[in-house]
Structures are given as C-alpha cells and as structure tokens.
C-alpha cells in the first residue's frame, strides 16, 4: 500500500521552514569584491558630503553683496586675485569687488558666498592685471554646493541586507569603506539523484537524460546569494545515497537533493530521512509544480528534497530554499517580491492545488503584463528559460482569462518581500 501524504498549503509550508531559519555571519571583503554581495551592517555616513562648500561650476567666486548694482546697463568690474583648481584651497582673502577664478569642485574661498558662471563674464587684462566684468547680480548662496547637501555625518545610507549594486559601491568608496562588511555566503550542498542521469558533456543513451537540475539549481543558489558545493550525481541505491548524504551534512548548513522524493520504488529520500532520524516538516504541498517537495531538519541542518521534475525543482527552490538563504544574508524581505500584473493570455485549467505558472513579465504602455513562458507541466524544461516570474493561480480556482489581474512573484528582483503568502 502506497503511503498517503497530506498536502499542506504553501503558506503553512513556508512558515514551517522559516521557523528554523539560520543565522547569518559577517566577513569583510575588499570594495571591489563586495559587488553582488549583501551588506552585513547598516552603512552610515562617516562625514558630511561634500565636507566643504564647493563650486558646482567653472566660474568666479565672489561676495554676493558686492554685486547688487550689476545690470545690463551697468556692468561691474572685479579684479581676479587667485585661481583655484579642484583640490586647491584659497590663500588670499577676498576683498570688496574682487573675485577668485574657480573650477568645478574647488572649495569656496573664505568670504565668498556665490559663483558666477564663466559664460556670464568677460575677461579683461588691464596693465597686466586680470579683471572680469559681468552684468547681473548674484544672491547669497547662488551656485554654491553646500557642505552636507548630499549626506550628513551619521545618516543611515543603506540598510543591512541590501544587495550591493554599482551605486552602493560608489557610496561605500565615498565614505572610505575600502573593506566592506558583507554576509558570508551560505554554503549549500547539492546532489542530483537518479540512475538515469548523464552529465552535459555525455552523449545521450537510450532511456537516459542529461542532468539539468544540478546546473540550474546551482545557478539559482548563486542568484539567491549562496555558494554551491556540488557533490555530484547519486545512483538510486540506498546505501550509497544514505552514506553520501550523511557525510555531506557534516559539511554544510543546507543540503539540497533533486529527485527521489515521490512514492516510486526508487524514490529513496523518504527512507534516508527516516534512517537519519530527521524531522520531516512536510512532504506534500498543495502546489503544482512541486507538490512532492519535502523539507526535513536534522541537527539544525536543512535537507531540501526537491522534486526531480525540472520545473517542480526550480519552483520548490525559489519558494522554500531562497528565503532561508536570503535570511542568512540578513534580508528582512527574504521571499520573492510579490506584485500584481494583468494576464495576457487565457489559462483555461482547473487549479485544485495552487498553480505556479512560469511566466514572462513585460511592460505594455504603463501596464505590467504576464504571459506563460511555455507549457505548464512539471517535467518541462523549456518554459523555465523565458520565465522571469511565477504567476500564482490559487487552489480552488479555475479558468483565468486574458485581462484578469493576477499575483506574480518576481524571479530576477533583489528587493524581495516580507512574506507573500
Ligand atoms: N504515483 C505517483 N507518482 C508520482 C506522484 C505521485 O504523487 N504519485 N507525484 C508526481 C509528481 S507531482 C512529481 S513532481 C514527480 C516527482 O518525482 P521525484 O521527485 O521522485 O523525482 P524522480 O522520480 O527522481 O524524477 C522525476 C522526473 O524528473 C527527471 N529528473 C530527475 N532528476 C533530474 C535531473 N537532475 N535533471 C533532469 N531531470 C531529472 C526524472 O528522470 C523523472 O522523469 O513524481 C510524480 N510521480
Ligand atoms: O510535484 Mo509535481 O511537480 O506537482 O508535478
Ligand atoms: Mg520519483
């Protein structure tokens, strides 16, 4: 008699997994290496930016109160007493009706409170001395970039858990973070199970298929921010499978297997969990694909038994393993980002279990739209290539029509969501 499994909802399954979430750790890496990593601490401004008043233009710094009389009919003439390139500081005090030639980025000379752009002046040479004339007055503070206008000392600029993008790299450099505190990448062990599996470099043989799950899941692990420890393929033999899994568990926090979790004669993972004495959190989720996804905990380590079917394996990872990885990367929004979009095609099917359609999300005018990225079956690989989102069609519904608003989960997004379920 085949064991009967009781399906639980996705929300219940996600909650069960998140109860056991693991803590993250901090390491320091060079600024360059920090790209695509996740911040392990809030980044605060270590000084004002800019930290001195400076000129945003090439022109002449002067005292605005001296310019009040300037007009088209009565241009004023000021003597130029110094020239400042960016990086230089003034040495000559500026007196009434004097100006300092100043370049973009140079610190404002003491006493000056405005800058007139080069284009608005005429330069004169009188008896070997330099002068400018100009025809308009300036207000106090005009064309000055003030200390602290970009950031103030102590401001929190980027929160812990943020994905480090090029803009953040620039910010870190601005504030002198030559070394950056980032989350240690969780190491995720991975096995593919199945005696039918060939590697990508092997020619096809009758009855055998190439192992696509390991490379795909490895890429998903890296996309989520983890590091892959690939242990290779396992034939469907109990002793070798049990030994390999128990040994690998000593080396990683999270171990993913693909295949062998259903009720077939060679689906050995349920027996492996039993022999280990692992606590099986669930072995059936009311979702399609991925209904056989099984998660177990053993000595504070996770065993993710993902389905062998490629689409089911892909979805199972994103829903249950990704949030654990992102939590270890200090994210407060570790789940896939949830949004709504308009369905662009009819999906005329009953959904006894919640269906997670692999979809292509795109913009049309100002509307977000989704369309299935291929055939909606658990054993299909081709629909995964074009999928940048999962469209959630809740269990107990049927027949969605083009134009219906649906919930979507974004696969390529770094923002995430607190809990979409
Ligand atoms: N009697 C029942 N049969 C099945 C049930 C069920 O409830 N009762 N569930 C079906 C569902 S749903 C799924 S999903 C699959 C899950 O099977 P397993 O997780 O046990 O995976 P396998 O049987 O090992 O493989 C399934 C399928 O995927 C192919 N596969 C496996 N590994 C890979 C890989 N690394 N790369 C590419 N393809 C892989 C494998 O050859 C099989 O075709 O069970 C249903 N059956
Ligand atoms: O778990 Mo299966 O993926 O529902 O098709
Ligand atoms: Mg099976």
Short mmCIF file of C-alpha atoms and ligand atoms in Angstrom, two decimals:
data_model
loop_
_atom_site.label_atom_id
_atom_site.label_comp_id
_atom_site.label_asym_id
_atom_site.label_seq_id
_atom_site.Cartn_x
_atom_site.Cartn_y
_atom_site.Cartn_z
CA UNK A 1 0.00 0.00 0.00
CA UNK A 2 1.47 3.35 -1.06
CA UNK A 3 1.87 5.85 1.76
CA UNK A 4 -0.72 8.62 1.55
CA UNK A 5 0.58 12.11 2.07
CA UNK A 6 -1.41 15.01 3.45
CA UNK A 7 -0.83 18.20 1.47
CA UNK A 8 -0.39 21.47 3.36
CA UNK A 9 -0.76 24.96 1.91
CA UNK A 10 2.23 26.89 0.56
CA UNK A 11 1.80 29.41 3.40
CA UNK A 12 1.94 26.66 6.03
CA UNK A 13 4.95 25.07 4.39
CA UNK A 14 6.82 28.37 4.12
CA UNK A 15 6.06 29.17 7.76
CA UNK A 16 7.31 25.78 8.91
CA UNK A 17 10.60 26.31 7.05
CA UNK A 18 11.04 29.86 8.33
CA UNK A 19 10.67 28.73 11.95
CA UNK A 20 14.06 27.08 11.57
CA UNK A 21 15.81 29.92 9.80
CA UNK A 22 19.56 30.01 10.30
CA UNK A 23 21.66 32.96 11.45
CA UNK A 24 23.95 34.84 9.08
CA UNK A 25 27.61 35.69 9.62
CA UNK A 26 29.78 38.69 8.76
CA UNK A 27 33.03 38.87 6.80
CA UNK A 28 35.00 41.80 5.41
CA UNK A 29 35.89 41.88 1.73
CA UNK A 30 37.52 44.49 -0.49
CA UNK A 31 35.30 47.12 -2.05
CA UNK A 32 35.74 45.53 -5.46
CA UNK A 33 34.76 42.08 -4.22
CA UNK A 34 31.67 43.40 -2.48
CA UNK A 35 29.66 43.78 -5.72
CA UNK A 36 26.69 41.36 -5.84
CA UNK A 37 27.15 40.60 -2.12
CA UNK A 38 24.79 41.62 0.71
CA UNK A 39 25.56 44.22 3.39
CA UNK A 40 26.01 42.77 6.86
CA UNK A 41 25.71 46.16 8.61
CA UNK A 42 23.89 49.44 8.02
CA UNK A 43 26.15 51.85 6.17
CA UNK A 44 26.27 55.28 7.80
CA UNK A 45 27.84 58.50 6.57
CA UNK A 46 31.28 58.83 8.17
CA UNK A 47 31.36 62.55 7.31
CA UNK A 48 29.30 65.22 5.55
CA UNK A 49 29.26 65.08 1.75
CA UNK A 50 30.52 67.34 0.46
CA UNK A 51 32.60 68.07 3.54
CA UNK A 52 33.24 71.68 2.45
CA UNK A 53 31.26 74.24 0.45
CA UNK A 54 32.33 73.99 -3.17
CA UNK A 55 31.65 75.38 -6.60
CA UNK A 56 29.39 73.35 -8.91
CA UNK A 57 30.60 75.38 -11.92
CA UNK A 58 33.68 76.74 -13.60
CA UNK A 59 33.46 80.47 -12.97
CA UNK A 60 34.33 83.12 -10.41
CA UNK A 61 33.66 83.06 -6.69
CA UNK A 62 32.78 86.41 -5.15
CA UNK A 63 30.83 88.16 -2.41
CA UNK A 64 27.18 88.48 -3.47
CA UNK A 65 26.76 91.75 -1.57
CA UNK A 66 29.29 93.40 -3.93
CA UNK A 67 27.18 92.53 -7.00
CA UNK A 68 23.89 94.27 -6.09
CA UNK A 69 24.43 97.12 -8.54
CA UNK A 70 25.28 94.93 -11.55
CA UNK A 71 22.88 95.25 -14.51
CA UNK A 72 22.81 95.15 -18.30
CA UNK A 73 23.25 98.89 -18.33
CA UNK A 74 25.79 98.99 -15.54
CA UNK A 75 28.23 96.08 -15.71
CA UNK A 76 30.61 95.70 -12.78
CA UNK A 77 34.33 95.07 -12.96
CA UNK A 78 36.06 92.87 -10.36
CA UNK A 79 39.74 92.10 -10.02
CA UNK A 80 40.65 88.39 -10.16
CA UNK A 81 43.04 87.74 -7.25
CA UNK A 82 43.59 83.98 -7.38
CA UNK A 83 42.89 80.86 -9.42
CA UNK A 84 41.63 77.63 -7.80
CA UNK A 85 41.57 74.20 -9.42
CA UNK A 86 39.60 71.38 -7.75
CA UNK A 87 41.65 70.17 -4.81
CA UNK A 88 43.22 73.58 -4.09
CA UNK A 89 42.29 75.88 -1.21
CA UNK A 90 42.42 79.67 -1.31
CA UNK A 91 45.30 81.58 0.22
CA UNK A 92 44.31 85.20 -0.49
CA UNK A 93 41.49 86.89 1.45
CA UNK A 94 38.88 88.24 -0.99
CA UNK A 95 38.12 91.95 -0.58
CA UNK A 96 35.34 94.13 -1.94
CA UNK A 97 34.95 93.89 -5.74
CA UNK A 98 37.41 91.04 -6.03
CA UNK A 99 36.82 87.56 -7.40
CA UNK A 100 38.59 84.20 -7.48
CA UNK A 101 38.67 82.14 -10.65
CA UNK A 102 37.32 78.80 -9.51
CA UNK A 103 36.86 75.39 -11.15
CA UNK A 104 34.05 72.92 -10.62
CA UNK A 105 34.62 71.03 -7.37
CA UNK A 106 37.04 73.52 -5.81
CA UNK A 107 36.44 74.64 -2.23
CA UNK A 108 34.82 78.07 -1.92
CA UNK A 109 37.32 80.75 -0.82
CA UNK A 110 36.69 82.17 2.66
CA UNK A 111 34.32 85.16 2.47
CA UNK A 112 32.84 84.23 -0.92
CA UNK A 113 29.21 83.13 -0.98
CA UNK A 114 28.31 82.93 -4.69
CA UNK A 115 29.72 81.86 -8.03
CA UNK A 116 29.13 83.44 -11.41
CA UNK A 117 29.45 81.06 -14.34
CA UNK A 118 32.32 81.61 -16.75
CA UNK A 119 29.90 82.13 -19.66
CA UNK A 120 28.34 85.18 -17.96
CA UNK A 121 31.61 87.06 -17.62
CA UNK A 122 34.01 88.92 -19.88
CA UNK A 123 37.68 88.67 -19.06
CA UNK A 124 39.85 91.77 -19.26
CA UNK A 125 43.58 92.38 -18.93
CA UNK A 126 44.39 95.87 -17.66
CA UNK A 127 48.05 96.71 -17.09
CA UNK A 128 48.92 93.05 -16.64
CA UNK A 129 46.20 92.52 -14.01
CA UNK A 130 43.22 90.29 -14.58
CA UNK A 131 39.64 91.52 -14.30
CA UNK A 132 36.17 90.29 -15.14
CA UNK A 133 33.09 92.27 -15.98
CA UNK A 134 29.54 90.98 -15.66
CA UNK A 135 26.03 92.31 -15.97
CA UNK A 136 23.95 90.63 -13.28
CA UNK A 137 23.76 90.46 -9.53
CA UNK A 138 24.02 87.23 -7.53
CA UNK A 139 22.12 86.08 -4.49
CA UNK A 140 23.77 84.79 -1.35
CA UNK A 141 24.46 81.07 -1.85
CA UNK A 142 23.86 81.19 -5.61
CA UNK A 143 25.72 78.42 -7.41
CA UNK A 144 27.26 77.03 -4.25
CA UNK A 145 27.16 73.34 -3.43
CA UNK A 146 26.89 73.32 0.35
CA UNK A 147 28.57 71.12 2.93
CA UNK A 148 26.28 68.19 3.79
CA UNK A 149 23.80 68.73 0.94
CA UNK A 150 24.40 65.16 -0.29
CA UNK A 151 24.68 63.39 3.09
CA UNK A 152 25.14 64.35 6.73
CA UNK A 153 27.51 62.70 9.18
CA UNK A 154 25.65 59.80 10.84
CA UNK A 155 22.89 59.46 8.21
CA UNK A 156 21.96 55.81 7.58
CA UNK A 157 22.50 55.48 3.85
CA UNK A 158 21.97 51.81 3.08
CA UNK A 159 20.36 49.21 5.29
CA UNK A 160 21.85 45.90 6.34
CA UNK A 161 20.76 43.14 3.96
CA UNK A 162 20.90 45.36 0.85
CA UNK A 163 22.21 43.84 -2.37
CA UNK A 164 25.37 45.74 -3.31
CA UNK A 165 24.86 47.39 -6.70
CA UNK A 166 27.17 49.81 -8.55
CA UNK A 167 25.56 52.84 -6.86
CA UNK A 168 26.24 51.38 -3.42
CA UNK A 169 29.84 50.64 -4.43
CA UNK A 170 30.25 54.35 -5.25
CA UNK A 171 28.74 55.32 -1.91
CA UNK A 172 30.99 52.94 0.00
CA UNK A 173 34.03 54.47 -1.72
CA UNK A 174 32.79 57.99 -0.92
CA UNK A 175 32.76 57.17 2.77
CA UNK A 176 36.09 55.40 2.84
CA UNK A 177 34.91 51.79 3.05
CA UNK A 178 37.95 50.17 1.43
CA UNK A 179 36.78 46.99 3.19
CA UNK A 180 33.08 46.22 3.31
CA UNK A 181 31.14 44.16 5.88
CA UNK A 182 29.18 41.58 3.90
CA UNK A 183 27.20 38.48 4.77
CA UNK A 184 29.15 35.24 4.49
CA UNK A 185 27.71 33.28 1.57
CA UNK A 186 25.85 30.28 2.95
CA UNK A 187 27.32 27.09 1.54
CA UNK A 188 24.63 24.92 0.03
CA UNK A 189 25.37 21.28 -0.66
CA UNK A 190 23.78 19.76 -3.75
CA UNK A 191 23.22 16.22 -5.01
CA UNK A 192 21.26 15.11 -8.07
CA UNK A 193 19.74 11.68 -7.58
CA UNK A 194 18.73 9.40 -10.42
CA UNK A 195 20.38 6.43 -12.14
CA UNK A 196 19.16 7.84 -15.45
CA UNK A 197 21.29 10.95 -15.29
CA UNK A 198 24.10 11.86 -17.67
CA UNK A 199 26.33 14.92 -17.49
CA UNK A 200 26.04 17.74 -20.01
CA UNK A 201 29.20 16.58 -21.80
CA UNK A 202 27.96 12.99 -22.27
CA UNK A 203 26.21 11.72 -25.42
CA UNK A 204 22.60 10.62 -24.98
CA UNK A 205 21.92 6.93 -24.39
CA UNK A 206 18.64 5.01 -24.65
CA UNK A 207 16.44 5.74 -21.63
CA UNK A 208 18.86 8.22 -20.10
CA UNK A 209 18.64 12.00 -19.88
CA UNK A 210 21.07 14.78 -19.12
CA UNK A 211 21.13 16.16 -15.61
CA UNK A 212 19.74 19.67 -16.00
CA UNK A 213 18.68 20.18 -12.39
CA UNK A 214 22.14 20.47 -10.85
CA UNK A 215 23.36 23.22 -13.16
CA UNK A 216 20.02 25.04 -12.93
CA UNK A 217 19.77 24.79 -9.14
CA UNK A 218 23.43 25.80 -8.83
CA UNK A 219 22.61 28.92 -10.83
CA UNK A 220 19.57 29.57 -8.63
CA UNK A 221 21.69 29.19 -5.49
CA UNK A 222 24.16 31.73 -6.84
CA UNK A 223 21.33 34.06 -7.90
CA UNK A 224 19.95 33.88 -4.37
CA UNK A 225 23.42 34.78 -2.99
CA UNK A 226 24.65 31.40 -1.80
CA UNK A 227 27.71 29.34 -2.66
CA UNK A 228 27.30 25.90 -4.21
CA UNK A 229 29.07 22.79 -3.03
CA UNK A 230 28.17 20.27 -5.70
CA UNK A 231 28.64 16.70 -4.60
CA UNK A 232 27.69 15.12 -7.92
CA UNK A 233 25.13 12.59 -9.04
CA UNK A 234 23.85 9.68 -6.94
CA UNK A 235 22.53 6.48 -8.40
CA UNK A 236 19.24 5.30 -6.92
CA UNK A 237 20.91 2.88 -4.45
CA UNK A 238 20.03 3.24 -0.79
CA UNK A 239 23.33 2.64 0.98
CA UNK A 240 25.44 4.87 -1.26
CA UNK A 241 22.78 7.59 -1.13
CA UNK A 242 22.44 7.40 2.67
CA UNK A 243 26.20 7.44 3.24
CA UNK A 244 26.82 10.30 0.83
CA UNK A 245 24.04 12.43 2.34
CA UNK A 246 25.07 11.81 5.97
CA UNK A 247 28.68 12.71 5.16
CA UNK A 248 27.77 15.86 3.22
CA UNK A 249 25.53 17.03 6.06
CA UNK A 250 28.62 17.38 8.25
CA UNK A 251 29.99 19.99 5.87
CA UNK A 252 27.03 22.24 5.03
CA UNK A 253 24.09 24.01 6.68
CA UNK A 254 21.71 23.24 3.90
CA UNK A 255 21.66 20.22 1.68
CA UNK A 256 19.59 20.10 -1.47
CA UNK A 257 18.79 16.92 -3.33
CA UNK A 258 16.79 16.68 -6.51
CA UNK A 259 14.66 13.66 -7.39
CA UNK A 260 13.67 10.58 -5.46
CA UNK A 261 11.13 12.16 -3.12
CA UNK A 262 7.91 10.76 -4.52
CA UNK A 263 6.40 7.32 -3.98
CA UNK A 264 8.23 5.29 -6.65
CA UNK A 265 10.23 2.17 -5.84
CA UNK A 266 13.49 4.05 -6.36
CA UNK A 267 12.44 7.25 -4.58
CA UNK A 268 14.82 6.75 -1.69
CA UNK A 269 14.89 10.09 0.06
CA UNK A 270 11.94 9.40 2.40
CA UNK A 271 13.83 6.32 3.69
CA UNK A 272 17.04 8.33 4.02
CA UNK A 273 15.25 10.90 6.22
CA UNK A 274 13.79 8.10 8.29
CA UNK A 275 17.10 6.34 8.83
CA UNK A 276 18.80 9.62 9.72
CA UNK A 277 16.06 10.37 12.24
CA UNK A 278 15.42 13.72 10.54
CA UNK A 279 12.30 15.68 11.41
CA UNK A 280 10.25 15.86 8.18
CA UNK A 281 8.46 19.23 8.23
CA UNK A 282 6.28 18.30 5.25
CA UNK A 283 6.34 16.01 2.23
CA UNK A 284 3.39 17.28 0.24
CA UNK A 285 2.48 20.86 -0.59
CA UNK A 286 -0.76 21.88 -2.25
CA UNK A 287 1.01 23.39 -5.22
CA UNK A 288 1.78 22.46 -8.78
CA UNK A 289 4.52 22.03 -9.82
CA UNK A 290 6.47 20.88 -6.78
CA UNK A 291 3.78 19.07 -4.81
CA UNK A 292 6.24 16.43 -3.62
CA UNK A 293 8.71 18.99 -2.25
CA UNK A 294 9.94 17.69 1.08
CA UNK A 295 11.80 19.59 3.77
CA UNK A 296 13.40 17.93 6.77
CA UNK A 297 15.57 19.20 9.61
CA UNK A 298 18.35 17.19 11.14
CA UNK A 299 20.64 18.52 13.89
CA UNK A 300 19.79 22.11 12.99
CA UNK A 301 20.56 21.49 9.31
CA UNK A 302 18.13 21.64 6.46
CA UNK A 303 17.51 18.88 3.97
CA UNK A 304 15.60 20.14 0.96
CA UNK A 305 14.23 17.25 -1.04
CA UNK A 306 13.27 18.92 -4.27
CA UNK A 307 11.37 17.08 -6.94
CA UNK A 308 13.28 15.59 -9.85
CA UNK A 309 10.98 17.19 -12.38
CA UNK A 310 12.82 20.29 -13.60
CA UNK A 311 10.00 22.83 -13.24
CA UNK A 312 8.98 21.43 -9.86
CA UNK A 313 12.56 21.53 -8.65
CA UNK A 314 13.00 25.12 -9.83
CA UNK A 315 9.83 26.34 -8.13
CA UNK A 316 10.49 24.39 -4.92
CA UNK A 317 13.88 26.07 -4.59
CA UNK A 318 12.51 29.59 -5.09
CA UNK A 319 9.67 29.17 -2.61
CA UNK A 320 11.41 27.35 0.22
CA UNK A 321 15.22 27.45 -0.08
CA UNK A 322 15.66 31.00 -1.32
CA UNK A 323 14.13 32.67 1.76
CA UNK A 324 16.43 30.66 4.03
CA UNK A 325 19.47 31.76 2.03
CA UNK A 326 18.33 35.38 1.95
CA UNK A 327 17.69 35.35 5.70
CA UNK A 328 21.27 34.20 6.17
CA UNK A 329 22.22 37.22 4.04
CA UNK A 330 20.44 39.50 6.56
CA UNK A 331 17.50 40.30 4.33
CA UNK A 332 14.29 41.35 6.07
CA UNK A 333 12.45 40.66 2.82
CA UNK A 334 13.79 37.23 2.00
CA UNK A 335 10.92 35.97 -0.15
CA UNK A 336 10.34 36.60 -3.83
CA UNK A 337 8.88 40.05 -4.45
CA UNK A 338 5.14 39.93 -4.93
CA UNK A 339 3.31 42.24 -7.33
CA UNK A 340 0.21 42.10 -9.46
CA UNK A 341 0.01 42.06 -13.24
CA UNK A 342 -2.51 41.57 -15.98
CA UNK A 343 -2.74 38.17 -17.59
CA UNK A 344 -2.16 38.47 -21.35
CA UNK A 345 -3.49 35.00 -22.31
CA UNK A 346 -6.36 32.78 -21.18
CA UNK A 347 -5.29 30.00 -18.80
CA UNK A 348 -8.23 27.62 -19.01
CA UNK A 349 -7.46 24.97 -16.42
CA UNK A 350 -8.78 23.99 -13.03
CA UNK A 351 -6.37 24.59 -10.17
CA UNK A 352 -7.08 22.02 -7.46
CA UNK A 353 -3.70 22.97 -5.99
CA UNK A 354 -2.20 26.46 -6.22
CA UNK A 355 -0.62 26.68 -9.65
CA UNK A 356 2.69 28.49 -10.14
CA UNK A 357 2.82 29.29 -13.81
CA UNK A 358 6.22 30.07 -15.26
CA UNK A 359 5.63 33.42 -16.90
CA UNK A 360 7.27 36.18 -18.84
CA UNK A 361 6.60 39.57 -17.28
CA UNK A 362 6.75 42.58 -19.57
CA UNK A 363 5.62 46.18 -19.80
CA UNK A 364 2.99 47.36 -22.24
CA UNK A 365 2.47 51.11 -22.04
CA UNK A 366 2.17 51.64 -18.29
CA UNK A 367 0.75 48.16 -17.63
CA UNK A 368 2.61 45.15 -16.27
CA UNK A 369 1.59 42.01 -18.14
CA UNK A 370 2.38 38.31 -17.84
CA UNK A 371 2.14 35.53 -20.35
CA UNK A 372 3.04 31.85 -19.87
CA UNK A 373 6.64 31.26 -20.93
CA UNK A 374 5.88 27.75 -22.19
CA UNK A 375 4.00 24.57 -21.47
CA UNK A 376 2.71 24.33 -17.91
CA UNK A 377 3.87 20.88 -16.84
CA UNK A 378 6.15 19.83 -14.06
CA UNK A 379 8.52 17.86 -16.31
CA UNK A 380 9.04 20.72 -18.76
CA UNK A 381 12.40 22.48 -19.03
CA UNK A 382 11.74 24.84 -21.94
CA UNK A 383 9.29 27.10 -20.08
CA UNK A 384 11.96 27.90 -17.50
CA UNK A 385 14.26 29.63 -19.94
CA UNK A 386 11.88 32.51 -20.61
CA UNK A 387 10.48 32.78 -17.08
CA UNK A 388 11.21 35.91 -15.09
CA UNK A 389 8.19 35.47 -12.83
CA UNK A 390 5.84 32.92 -11.33
CA UNK A 391 2.15 33.67 -11.65
CA UNK A 392 0.14 32.42 -8.68
CA UNK A 393 -3.24 30.93 -9.52
CA UNK A 394 -4.76 29.99 -6.14
CA UNK A 395 -6.00 26.49 -5.37
CA UNK A 396 -9.74 26.04 -5.82
CA UNK A 397 -9.96 28.42 -8.77
CA UNK A 398 -10.29 27.72 -12.48
CA UNK A 399 -10.20 29.37 -15.88
CA UNK A 400 -8.31 32.62 -15.75
CA UNK A 401 -8.94 34.95 -18.68
CA UNK A 402 -6.78 37.42 -20.55
CA UNK A 403 -7.16 40.76 -18.73
CA UNK A 404 -7.56 39.23 -15.25
CA UNK A 405 -5.37 40.69 -12.52
CA UNK A 406 -3.12 38.03 -11.00
CA UNK A 407 -0.48 37.86 -8.27
CA UNK A 408 3.05 37.39 -9.52
CA UNK A 409 6.37 36.60 -7.87
CA UNK A 410 9.46 38.17 -9.44
CA UNK A 411 12.43 35.89 -10.03
CA UNK A 412 15.09 38.39 -11.03
CA UNK A 413 14.44 41.05 -8.42
CA UNK A 414 16.62 41.97 -5.44
CA UNK A 415 14.03 43.80 -3.34
CA UNK A 416 12.07 40.74 -2.19
CA UNK A 417 9.03 40.76 0.07
CA UNK A 418 8.38 40.11 3.75
CA UNK A 419 6.05 37.18 3.15
CA UNK A 420 3.94 36.90 0.03
CA UNK A 421 1.71 34.12 1.36
N1 LIG B 1 2.09 7.57 -8.10
C1 LIG B 1 2.55 8.80 -8.06
N2 LIG B 1 3.52 9.13 -8.90
C2 LIG B 1 4.01 10.37 -8.87
C3 LIG B 1 3.50 11.33 -7.94
C4 LIG B 1 2.50 10.91 -7.05
O1 LIG B 1 2.02 11.69 -6.21
N3 LIG B 1 2.08 9.62 -7.13
N4 LIG B 1 3.97 12.58 -7.99
C5 LIG B 1 4.40 13.03 -9.28
C6 LIG B 1 4.95 14.33 -9.16
S1 LIG B 1 3.83 15.55 -8.89
C7 LIG B 1 6.25 14.58 -9.34
S2 LIG B 1 6.79 16.18 -9.38
C8 LIG B 1 7.24 13.53 -9.52
C9 LIG B 1 8.35 13.70 -8.52
O2 LIG B 1 9.25 12.71 -8.62
P1 LIG B 1 10.57 12.64 -7.77
O3 LIG B 1 10.80 13.90 -7.06
O4 LIG B 1 10.53 11.40 -7.01
O5 LIG B 1 11.70 12.61 -8.87
P2 LIG B 1 12.17 11.41 -9.76
O6 LIG B 1 11.15 10.36 -9.76
O7 LIG B 1 13.54 11.06 -9.36
O8 LIG B 1 12.22 12.13 -11.16
C10 LIG B 1 11.10 12.68 -11.74
C11 LIG B 1 11.39 13.06 -13.18
O9 LIG B 1 12.41 14.02 -13.24
C12 LIG B 1 13.52 13.56 -14.02
N5 LIG B 1 14.76 14.05 -13.36
C13 LIG B 1 15.21 13.63 -12.18
N6 LIG B 1 16.36 14.23 -11.87
C14 LIG B 1 16.64 15.05 -12.92
C15 LIG B 1 17.73 15.92 -13.19
N7 LIG B 1 18.73 16.06 -12.31
N8 LIG B 1 17.71 16.61 -14.35
C16 LIG B 1 16.68 16.46 -15.21
N9 LIG B 1 15.62 15.64 -15.00
C17 LIG B 1 15.61 14.93 -13.86
C18 LIG B 1 13.42 12.07 -13.95
O10 LIG B 1 14.08 11.45 -15.00
C19 LIG B 1 11.90 11.88 -13.98
O11 LIG B 1 11.44 11.99 -15.30
O12 LIG B 1 6.68 12.26 -9.29
C20 LIG B 1 5.41 12.07 -9.91
N10 LIG B 1 5.02 10.74 -9.72
O1 LIG B 2 5.24 17.94 -7.68
MO1 LIG B 2 4.72 17.65 -9.14
O2 LIG B 2 5.77 18.85 -9.54
O3 LIG B 2 3.31 18.59 -8.60
O4 LIG B 2 4.26 17.97 -10.68
MG1 LIG B 3 10.19 9.55 -8.39
#
